[in-house]
Amino acid sequence: MSSNTPNLGLLKKDPMVDGNETFNIETMLNENWDKVDEAVGRTGGYGVTTQSKANEYEVNLKPAPASLTAGIRVTIKINVASTGAPMLNVNGLGAKPVLKTSGSSASFRKDGVYTLVYDGQAFILQGEGGEVGTATAADVLAPKTIGTDNGLVTGTIPTQGNQFKSGLWSNPDGDAYVDTYVDIDGGYYPPGSQVTIQTYDPDLTSGNIRSGVNIFGVSGKSTVVDTADAMLDPNMLVAGYSGYDDGVKKAGQMPNRSSENNQMPGLESKASSGDRFFIRPPHGFYNGSTWVTTPAPTLKPENIPKDTAILGIQGTLERMTTVEKQVIANEITAKGVLATVNDSNAVLAQKIWMIKVSKYAWGSLYASEGQVYVSGLAFRPKMVKLYGQYSNDEGRFTACFLFDEPIRGVYGFITPDTTNEGWGMSGFGSALTDNLIRNNGFEVKNYNWRNNQIYWEAWAH
């Protein structure tokens, strides 16, 4: 029974089974040789490159491939090192890019021999051994090595330890972070290594730091305080003293009045009746023991009533007391002239004079029912005068005279009525049975006087 080889698929016959079959030249020879030829063609060939343009390589292989098919393997020797992404044109079949297995462009060194496999789009560099980086000896820690296009390279970066450096600082942002600058030695610092950086600022002292504040371990001085929340007016600070306002030292300008005069004259004064006395002092400082004064040349005991004390000064001036005034008023009334304690001294004097010439009294009352009744006089009236509004009419006014014996009658007079173009009347009043004069007063009735205020005066000899 016939079979095929595993690699090229060549046809084979089994002599024991196929020995009697007719030999077929096409299947047994021609097709098998075509497969062998195709397989040999895929293995490619070897050639030295030439260049017509930088990084564009050309090579003629023997045996020469008929076309570029996926899987063709070629081996080339580079005549000039590449300086960029290389292209390869095999036997004039078209330039194709040469790539690494990573997909990046390959690079060639002069006289290097490279094996490439065509994948249908590009030639892929074989046997490269991975990517070659761009690191140099200065980029690698000594004594480590790294593979490059030029082979293994030994690193030159030294390993450093702990260091102490002096540096400079700045704070361009004005915040709580200070930028410190120092040039440290190049090299590798293993974990745990420490670089101590020291900066110096002569202003970093306790006297330059506010009380209650700690900066880099330096505590502020107790006398350094923020004065922004305080207000100091030099005119409110005693001269000879000073203070700070918004960080500015200010000298006091307030005069020390207590040191000038223990009895400082006031600028002006005034009194509130029945209340108190006011003195406006000059501007300045007073220690609590200084007096402020104002001239008062008339403030003497002889100018103050004997029953009064003003500002601690007891008066000696003689005057009529309330009790004394009441006694005098009572005596005047007893003599026929009505007097009260509310009368001024001048009025009392006039009433005393009236006692010598006649007996007189006066007053007023509300005639709710038209009746005027007066009693309590110290004499029997000889003549009484009454007057007031008539019948609640503001346009009419009445006046009436009442006489005692021997006339035994009442004469009434009514003023002209202004609402009736001057019309008026007069005549005798009622009999004495209705209008009576008594030993200590009198009584008069007039209906038209009801609910009016009636004024009266009485005389006697």
Short mmCIF file of C-alpha atoms in Angstrom, two decimals:
data_model
loop_
_atom_site.label_atom_id
_atom_site.label_comp_id
_atom_site.label_asym_id
_atom_site.label_seq_id
_atom_site.Cartn_x
_atom_site.Cartn_y
_atom_site.Cartn_z
CA MET A 1 0.00 0.00 0.00
CA SER A 2 1.47 3.44 -1.00
CA SER A 3 2.31 6.26 1.60
CA ASN A 4 3.90 9.80 1.80
CA THR A 5 7.01 11.01 3.56
CA PRO A 6 6.34 13.24 6.65
CA ASN A 7 8.34 16.35 5.61
CA LEU A 8 8.04 16.72 1.82
CA GLY A 9 5.05 14.45 1.25
CA LEU A 10 6.91 12.30 -1.34
CA LEU A 11 4.97 9.33 -2.67
CA LYS A 12 6.24 5.86 -1.68
CA LYS A 13 5.13 2.37 -2.79
CA ASP A 14 5.10 -0.79 -0.65
CA PRO A 15 6.93 -3.52 -2.63
CA MET A 16 5.04 -6.28 -0.96
CA VAL A 17 1.67 -4.79 -1.73
CA ASP A 18 2.27 -2.62 -4.75
CA GLY A 19 4.87 -4.81 -6.50
CA ASN A 20 2.55 -5.78 -9.31
CA GLU A 21 1.46 -2.17 -10.09
CA THR A 22 2.58 -0.41 -13.27
CA PHE A 23 5.33 2.21 -12.62
CA ASN A 24 3.80 5.72 -12.98
CA ILE A 25 6.47 8.26 -14.00
CA GLU A 26 4.26 11.31 -13.22
CA THR A 27 3.39 10.42 -9.63
CA MET A 28 6.45 8.43 -8.75
CA LEU A 29 9.07 10.73 -10.29
CA ASN A 30 7.91 14.14 -11.57
CA GLU A 31 5.65 15.11 -8.64
CA ASN A 32 8.18 13.94 -6.10
CA TRP A 33 11.00 15.90 -7.76
CA ASP A 34 8.82 19.07 -7.82
CA LYS A 35 8.32 18.76 -4.08
CA VAL A 36 12.02 18.33 -3.52
CA ASP A 37 12.82 21.34 -5.70
CA GLU A 38 10.23 23.47 -3.88
CA ALA A 39 11.67 22.48 -0.52
CA VAL A 40 15.18 23.32 -1.65
CA GLY A 41 13.95 26.67 -2.93
CA ARG A 42 12.53 27.56 0.48
CA THR A 43 15.79 27.02 2.23
CA GLY A 44 17.02 30.02 0.28
CA GLY A 45 20.64 30.70 -0.27
CA TYR A 46 23.58 32.84 0.80
CA GLY A 47 24.84 36.13 -0.55
CA VAL A 48 26.80 39.35 0.27
CA THR A 49 24.74 42.54 0.18
CA THR A 50 25.37 45.64 -1.84
CA GLN A 51 23.88 49.12 -1.39
CA SER A 52 22.60 51.57 -3.95
CA LYS A 53 21.18 53.84 -1.27
CA ALA A 54 21.69 54.13 2.49
CA ASN A 55 19.93 51.32 4.44
CA GLU A 56 18.56 49.77 1.21
CA TYR A 57 20.34 46.43 0.78
CA GLU A 58 20.36 44.19 -2.35
CA VAL A 59 21.47 40.54 -2.61
CA ASN A 60 21.52 37.89 -5.32
CA LEU A 61 21.10 34.39 -3.91
CA LYS A 62 22.14 31.14 -5.41
CA PRO A 63 20.03 29.19 -6.02
CA ALA A 64 17.79 32.15 -6.87
CA PRO A 65 14.18 31.96 -5.62
CA ALA A 66 11.53 32.30 -8.31
CA SER A 67 9.33 34.42 -6.01
CA LEU A 68 9.02 35.59 -2.42
CA THR A 69 6.72 33.26 -0.57
CA ALA A 70 6.12 32.99 3.13
CA GLY A 71 8.69 30.76 4.78
CA ILE A 72 11.66 31.48 2.45
CA ARG A 73 14.86 31.58 4.51
CA VAL A 74 17.89 33.62 3.36
CA THR A 75 21.37 34.16 4.80
CA ILE A 76 23.20 37.43 4.07
CA LYS A 77 26.49 39.11 4.96
CA ILE A 78 26.23 42.91 5.45
CA ASN A 79 28.68 45.06 3.53
CA VAL A 80 27.86 48.38 5.32
CA ALA A 81 26.39 48.94 8.81
CA SER A 82 22.84 50.26 8.85
CA THR A 83 22.09 53.76 10.16
CA GLY A 84 18.31 53.47 10.09
CA ALA A 85 15.49 51.06 9.31
CA PRO A 86 16.95 48.57 6.74
CA MET A 87 15.20 47.29 3.57
CA LEU A 88 16.22 44.10 1.64
CA ASN A 89 15.68 43.35 -2.09
CA VAL A 90 16.35 39.65 -2.90
CA ASN A 91 17.16 38.90 -6.51
CA GLY A 92 15.20 41.95 -7.66
CA LEU A 93 11.92 40.60 -6.28
CA GLY A 94 11.20 43.89 -4.45
CA ALA A 95 12.52 45.67 -1.35
CA LYS A 96 11.00 44.45 1.93
CA PRO A 97 11.54 45.77 5.47
CA VAL A 98 13.79 43.86 7.85
CA LEU A 99 12.27 43.63 11.35
CA LYS A 100 13.08 42.14 14.70
CA THR A 101 10.74 39.59 16.23
CA SER A 102 9.31 42.41 18.34
CA GLY A 103 8.19 44.23 15.20
CA SER A 104 10.76 47.04 15.49
CA SER A 105 13.29 47.70 12.76
CA ALA A 106 16.41 45.56 12.78
CA SER A 107 19.93 46.99 12.72
CA PHE A 108 22.97 45.60 10.90
CA ARG A 109 26.67 45.79 11.70
CA LYS A 110 29.29 45.70 8.97
CA ASP A 111 30.39 42.15 8.10
CA GLY A 112 27.64 40.67 10.24
CA VAL A 113 25.99 37.49 8.98
CA TYR A 114 22.21 37.35 9.51
CA THR A 115 19.53 34.74 8.84
CA LEU A 116 16.13 36.08 7.79
CA VAL A 117 12.75 34.42 7.18
CA TYR A 118 10.13 36.05 4.98
CA ASP A 119 6.62 36.06 6.58
CA GLY A 120 4.80 37.30 3.49
CA GLN A 121 5.22 41.01 4.41
CA ALA A 122 8.73 41.48 5.76
CA PHE A 123 11.98 39.67 6.51
CA ILE A 124 12.16 38.69 10.22
CA LEU A 125 15.60 38.59 11.87
CA GLN A 126 16.32 35.13 13.33
CA GLY A 127 18.50 34.10 16.24
CA GLU A 128 18.89 37.66 17.54
CA GLY A 129 18.50 36.67 21.21
CA GLY A 130 16.04 39.46 22.16
CA GLU A 131 16.05 43.26 22.11
CA VAL A 132 19.22 45.30 22.45
CA GLY A 133 18.67 48.48 24.48
CA THR A 134 20.26 51.91 24.24
CA ALA A 135 21.99 51.83 27.63
CA THR A 136 25.69 52.61 27.82
CA ALA A 137 28.30 51.89 30.46
CA ALA A 138 27.43 55.15 32.24
CA ASP A 139 23.83 53.91 32.60
CA VAL A 140 24.67 50.60 34.29
CA LEU A 141 25.67 49.97 37.92
CA ALA A 142 29.24 48.76 38.26
CA PRO A 143 30.34 45.96 37.98
CA LYS A 144 27.18 44.76 36.22
CA THR A 145 27.19 44.13 32.45
CA ILE A 146 24.63 44.68 29.71
CA GLY A 147 24.34 43.33 26.17
CA THR A 148 24.57 45.88 23.37
CA ASP A 149 25.08 45.88 19.65
CA ASN A 150 28.75 45.95 20.50
CA GLY A 151 28.59 43.00 22.87
CA LEU A 152 28.68 43.02 26.66
CA VAL A 153 29.45 46.35 28.33
CA THR A 154 30.45 46.77 32.02
CA GLY A 155 28.58 49.49 33.93
CA THR A 156 30.41 52.42 35.53
CA ILE A 157 27.79 53.75 38.03
CA PRO A 158 29.36 53.67 41.52
CA THR A 159 27.53 52.53 44.66
CA GLN A 160 27.33 55.32 47.27
CA GLY A 161 26.67 55.30 51.05
CA ASN A 162 25.57 57.88 53.64
CA GLN A 163 26.56 61.47 52.87
CA PHE A 164 26.54 64.88 54.61
CA LYS A 165 26.08 67.91 52.36
CA SER A 166 25.71 71.65 52.77
CA GLY A 167 23.09 73.28 50.57
CA LEU A 168 21.01 76.35 49.87
CA TRP A 169 17.28 76.90 50.43
CA SER A 170 14.52 79.04 48.97
CA ASN A 171 10.77 79.48 49.37
CA PRO A 172 9.51 81.04 46.13
CA ASP A 173 5.86 80.15 46.89
CA GLY A 174 5.85 81.73 50.35
CA ASP A 175 4.09 78.66 51.80
CA ALA A 176 5.01 76.22 54.57
CA TYR A 177 7.33 74.25 52.28
CA VAL A 178 11.02 75.15 51.99
CA ASP A 179 12.93 74.08 48.90
CA THR A 180 16.46 72.86 49.70
CA TYR A 181 19.11 72.51 47.01
CA VAL A 182 22.34 70.48 47.15
CA ASP A 183 24.64 68.78 44.66
CA ILE A 184 24.93 65.13 45.68
CA ASP A 185 27.52 62.68 44.35
CA GLY A 186 26.41 60.65 41.35
CA GLY A 187 25.85 56.96 41.86
CA TYR A 188 23.52 54.37 43.31
CA TYR A 189 22.24 54.76 46.86
CA PRO A 190 21.05 51.45 48.30
CA PRO A 191 17.83 51.39 50.38
CA GLY A 192 18.50 52.77 53.85
CA SER A 193 21.13 55.21 52.65
CA GLN A 194 20.84 58.73 54.06
CA VAL A 195 21.90 62.03 52.59
CA THR A 196 21.98 64.70 55.31
CA ILE A 197 21.48 68.17 53.85
CA GLN A 198 22.31 71.13 56.07
CA THR A 199 21.33 74.70 55.27
CA TYR A 200 22.21 77.80 57.28
CA ASP A 201 20.08 80.88 57.88
CA PRO A 202 21.34 83.39 60.47
CA ASP A 203 17.76 84.69 60.94
CA LEU A 204 16.50 81.36 62.27
CA THR A 205 16.64 82.41 65.94
CA SER A 206 14.11 82.46 68.77
CA GLY A 207 13.95 86.26 68.73
CA ASN A 208 12.67 86.20 65.14
CA ILE A 209 9.86 83.71 65.81
CA ARG A 210 6.48 84.59 67.29
CA SER A 211 5.60 83.29 70.73
CA GLY A 212 3.84 79.92 70.60
CA VAL A 213 5.31 79.02 67.20
CA ASN A 214 7.99 76.41 66.53
CA ILE A 215 9.96 76.46 63.27
CA PHE A 216 12.31 73.56 62.58
CA GLY A 217 12.60 72.88 66.30
CA VAL A 218 13.25 76.52 67.28
CA SER A 219 10.59 77.90 69.65
CA GLY A 220 9.46 81.51 69.40
CA LYS A 221 10.40 84.09 72.02
CA SER A 222 7.68 84.97 74.55
CA THR A 223 8.02 88.69 73.88
CA VAL A 224 7.54 88.33 70.12
CA VAL A 225 3.78 88.65 69.60
CA ASP A 226 1.39 89.47 66.77
CA THR A 227 0.03 92.99 67.22
CA ALA A 228 -2.31 92.94 64.21
CA ASP A 229 -5.38 92.39 66.41
CA ALA A 230 -4.63 95.40 68.63
CA MET A 231 -5.17 99.12 68.08
CA LEU A 232 -3.00 101.80 69.64
CA ASP A 233 -3.72 105.50 69.34
CA PRO A 234 -0.74 107.55 70.60
CA ASN A 235 -3.22 110.13 71.90
CA MET A 236 -4.62 107.45 74.21
CA LEU A 237 -1.22 106.40 75.59
CA VAL A 238 0.43 108.40 78.38
CA ALA A 239 3.49 110.35 77.33
CA GLY A 240 6.64 108.54 78.39
CA TYR A 241 5.17 105.14 77.51
CA SER A 242 5.23 103.30 74.19
CA GLY A 243 3.52 100.38 72.51
CA TYR A 244 3.26 98.49 69.24
CA ASP A 245 0.50 98.74 66.65
CA ASP A 246 0.71 96.51 63.56
CA GLY A 247 4.35 95.93 64.36
CA VAL A 248 5.18 99.65 64.55
CA LYS A 249 6.43 101.13 67.81
CA LYS A 250 4.49 104.24 68.78
CA ALA A 251 5.25 106.75 71.55
CA GLY A 252 2.46 107.92 73.84
CA GLN A 253 1.28 111.52 73.43
CA MET A 254 -1.40 111.77 76.15
CA PRO A 255 -0.46 114.42 78.76
CA ASN A 256 -0.08 113.18 82.33
CA ARG A 257 -2.39 115.68 84.01
CA SER A 258 -1.90 114.21 87.47
CA SER A 259 1.79 115.05 87.32
CA GLU A 260 1.02 118.60 86.17
CA ASN A 261 -1.47 119.72 88.79
CA ASN A 262 -3.29 117.90 91.58
CA GLN A 263 -6.21 120.33 91.15
CA MET A 264 -6.55 120.58 87.39
CA PRO A 265 -8.79 123.44 86.18
CA GLY A 266 -11.69 122.22 84.05
CA LEU A 267 -12.43 123.54 80.56
CA GLU A 268 -16.11 124.25 81.19
CA SER A 269 -18.87 123.39 83.66
CA LYS A 270 -22.64 123.16 83.84
CA ALA A 271 -25.29 122.14 86.35
CA SER A 272 -28.44 120.04 85.96
CA SER A 273 -31.19 121.45 88.19
CA GLY A 274 -31.92 119.15 91.08
CA ASP A 275 -29.51 116.57 89.69
CA ARG A 276 -25.76 117.09 89.50
CA PHE A 277 -22.83 119.31 88.56
CA PHE A 278 -20.63 118.68 85.50
CA ILE A 279 -17.01 119.69 84.84
CA ARG A 280 -15.30 118.90 81.53
CA PRO A 281 -11.63 118.09 82.19
CA PRO A 282 -8.74 118.71 79.77
CA HIS A 283 -7.67 115.71 77.69
CA GLY A 284 -5.09 113.60 79.46
CA PHE A 285 -4.35 110.93 82.03
CA TYR A 286 -5.64 111.12 85.60
CA ASN A 287 -4.40 108.70 88.24
CA GLY A 288 -7.59 108.73 90.33
CA SER A 289 -6.21 111.07 92.99
CA THR A 290 -6.35 114.27 90.96
CA TRP A 291 -9.21 116.75 91.30
CA VAL A 292 -10.74 118.69 88.41
CA THR A 293 -11.93 122.12 89.49
CA THR A 294 -13.98 125.06 88.26
CA PRO A 295 -14.32 128.55 89.81
CA ALA A 296 -17.48 129.12 91.91
CA PRO A 297 -17.00 132.46 93.74
CA THR A 298 -20.67 132.65 94.80
CA LEU A 299 -20.71 129.17 96.31
CA LYS A 300 -20.70 130.43 99.92
CA PRO A 301 -22.75 129.50 103.03
CA GLU A 302 -24.30 132.99 103.16
CA ASN A 303 -25.71 132.45 99.62
CA ILE A 304 -27.33 129.11 100.48
CA PRO A 305 -30.59 128.85 102.48
CA LYS A 306 -30.01 127.75 106.01
CA ASP A 307 -32.07 124.55 105.53
CA THR A 308 -30.11 123.48 102.41
CA ALA A 309 -26.62 122.05 101.79
CA ILE A 310 -25.05 122.25 98.29
CA LEU A 311 -22.01 120.09 97.49
CA GLY A 312 -21.37 119.64 101.19
CA ILE A 313 -21.62 123.34 102.04
CA GLN A 314 -24.34 124.06 104.64
CA GLY A 315 -26.26 127.28 103.98
CA THR A 316 -26.69 130.09 106.55
CA LEU A 317 -29.03 132.35 104.56
CA GLU A 318 -32.27 133.14 106.44
CA ARG A 319 -35.49 132.32 104.51
CA MET A 320 -39.11 131.43 105.18
CA THR A 321 -39.55 127.71 105.60
CA THR A 322 -42.64 125.83 104.44
CA VAL A 323 -43.91 125.50 107.97
CA GLU A 324 -43.40 129.18 108.60
CA LYS A 325 -45.15 130.04 105.32
CA GLN A 326 -48.17 127.92 106.24
CA VAL A 327 -48.54 129.77 109.57
CA ILE A 328 -48.52 133.13 107.75
CA ALA A 329 -51.05 131.97 105.15
CA ASN A 330 -53.36 130.80 107.88
CA GLU A 331 -53.12 134.19 109.60
CA ILE A 332 -53.88 136.06 106.36
CA THR A 333 -56.91 133.89 105.73
CA ALA A 334 -58.11 134.50 109.30
CA LYS A 335 -58.01 138.23 108.58
CA GLY A 336 -60.43 137.83 105.71
CA VAL A 337 -58.08 137.33 102.74
CA LEU A 338 -57.72 133.75 101.44
CA ALA A 339 -54.07 132.66 101.31
CA THR A 340 -52.32 129.29 100.84
CA VAL A 341 -48.83 127.87 101.28
CA ASN A 342 -48.51 127.74 97.48
CA ASP A 343 -48.65 131.53 97.24
CA SER A 344 -45.31 133.16 96.53
CA ASN A 345 -43.80 135.48 99.09
CA ALA A 346 -44.75 138.46 96.88
CA VAL A 347 -48.40 137.33 96.68
CA LEU A 348 -48.51 136.83 100.43
CA ALA A 349 -47.18 140.37 100.88
CA GLN A 350 -49.96 141.72 98.62
CA LYS A 351 -52.57 139.82 100.57
CA ILE A 352 -51.24 141.21 103.85
CA TRP A 353 -51.69 144.70 102.36
CA MET A 354 -55.27 143.80 101.44
CA ILE A 355 -56.03 142.95 105.05
CA LYS A 356 -55.38 146.60 105.99
CA VAL A 357 -57.76 148.12 103.42
CA SER A 358 -60.58 145.56 103.09
CA LYS A 359 -61.64 142.00 103.40
CA TYR A 360 -61.37 140.12 100.10
CA ALA A 361 -61.56 136.58 98.85
CA TRP A 362 -61.77 134.95 95.40
CA GLY A 363 -62.11 131.55 93.79
CA SER A 364 -63.94 129.40 91.23
CA LEU A 365 -66.05 126.27 91.11
CA TYR A 366 -68.00 124.04 88.74
CA ALA A 367 -71.75 124.79 88.84
CA SER A 368 -73.05 121.35 87.91
CA GLU A 369 -76.67 122.19 88.71
CA GLY A 370 -76.45 125.95 88.22
CA GLN A 371 -75.68 126.46 91.95
CA VAL A 372 -72.72 128.44 93.30
CA TYR A 373 -72.18 127.67 96.98
CA VAL A 374 -69.20 129.22 98.82
CA SER A 375 -68.44 128.86 102.55
CA GLY A 376 -65.49 129.05 104.91
CA LEU A 377 -64.84 132.78 104.39
CA ALA A 378 -63.44 134.73 107.36
CA PHE A 379 -66.02 137.50 106.89
CA ARG A 380 -69.59 138.22 105.81
CA PRO A 381 -69.47 139.53 102.24
CA LYS A 382 -70.99 142.89 101.46
CA MET A 383 -70.64 142.50 97.72
CA VAL A 384 -70.08 139.46 95.52
CA LYS A 385 -69.15 139.42 91.84
CA LEU A 386 -69.82 136.27 89.76
CA TYR A 387 -68.95 135.76 86.10
CA GLY A 388 -68.63 132.95 83.59
CA GLN A 389 -70.11 131.36 80.44
CA TYR A 390 -73.87 131.56 80.03
CA SER A 391 -75.96 128.52 79.01
CA ASN A 392 -73.00 126.66 77.42
CA ASP A 393 -72.97 129.26 74.67
CA GLU A 394 -69.51 130.55 73.96
CA GLY A 395 -71.07 133.65 72.38
CA ARG A 396 -72.85 134.71 75.59
CA PHE A 397 -71.29 135.71 78.90
CA THR A 398 -72.85 136.68 82.18
CA ALA A 399 -71.81 138.88 85.10
CA CYS A 400 -73.79 139.20 88.32
CA PHE A 401 -73.44 141.36 91.45
CA LEU A 402 -74.90 140.30 94.79
CA PHE A 403 -75.35 142.81 97.67
CA ASP A 404 -76.05 142.37 101.40
CA GLU A 405 -78.39 144.52 103.58
CA PRO A 406 -79.65 147.15 103.53
CA ILE A 407 -80.07 146.72 99.79
CA ARG A 408 -81.40 143.19 100.26
CA GLY A 409 -81.49 142.48 96.61
CA VAL A 410 -79.50 141.07 93.76
CA TYR A 411 -78.71 142.98 90.63
CA GLY A 412 -77.83 141.01 87.53
CA PHE A 413 -76.19 142.22 84.37
CA ILE A 414 -75.74 140.25 81.21
CA THR A 415 -73.29 141.42 78.58
CA PRO A 416 -74.44 141.88 75.00
CA ASP A 417 -75.12 138.66 73.07
CA THR A 418 -72.55 138.64 70.25
CA THR A 419 -74.66 136.22 68.27
CA ASN A 420 -77.68 138.57 68.20
CA GLU A 421 -76.11 141.76 66.91
CA GLY A 422 -75.50 143.37 70.32
CA TRP A 423 -78.83 142.59 71.93
CA GLY A 424 -78.69 142.41 75.73
CA MET A 425 -80.67 142.86 78.93
CA SER A 426 -80.37 143.68 82.63
CA GLY A 427 -82.60 143.62 85.67
CA PHE A 428 -83.08 142.56 89.29
CA GLY A 429 -82.33 139.02 90.33
CA SER A 430 -84.42 136.73 92.48
CA ALA A 431 -85.34 137.42 96.10
CA LEU A 432 -82.84 136.78 98.84
CA THR A 433 -84.63 133.57 99.68
CA ASP A 434 -82.94 132.15 96.59
CA ASN A 435 -79.72 134.18 96.69
CA LEU A 436 -78.38 134.21 100.18
CA ILE A 437 -75.39 135.94 101.81
CA ARG A 438 -74.24 134.27 105.01
CA ASN A 439 -71.76 135.16 107.72
CA ASN A 440 -69.01 133.01 106.11
CA GLY A 441 -70.06 132.83 102.46
CA PHE A 442 -72.93 132.98 100.00
CA GLU A 443 -75.20 130.89 97.72
CA VAL A 444 -76.55 131.76 94.29
CA LYS A 445 -78.69 129.70 91.92
CA ASN A 446 -79.02 130.27 88.18
CA TYR A 447 -80.19 127.46 85.92
CA ASN A 448 -78.35 128.91 82.94
CA TRP A 449 -75.03 128.46 84.75
CA ARG A 450 -75.33 124.69 84.98
CA ASN A 451 -72.27 122.64 83.96
CA ASN A 452 -70.05 125.74 83.64
CA GLN A 453 -67.02 127.04 85.50
CA ILE A 454 -68.03 130.13 87.54
CA TYR A 455 -65.51 132.56 89.00
CA TRP A 456 -66.27 134.69 92.08
CA GLU A 457 -64.85 137.56 94.16
CA ALA A 458 -66.12 138.78 97.56
CA TRP A 459 -65.50 142.06 99.46
CA ALA A 460 -66.29 143.37 102.93
CA HIS A 461 -65.24 146.36 105.07
#
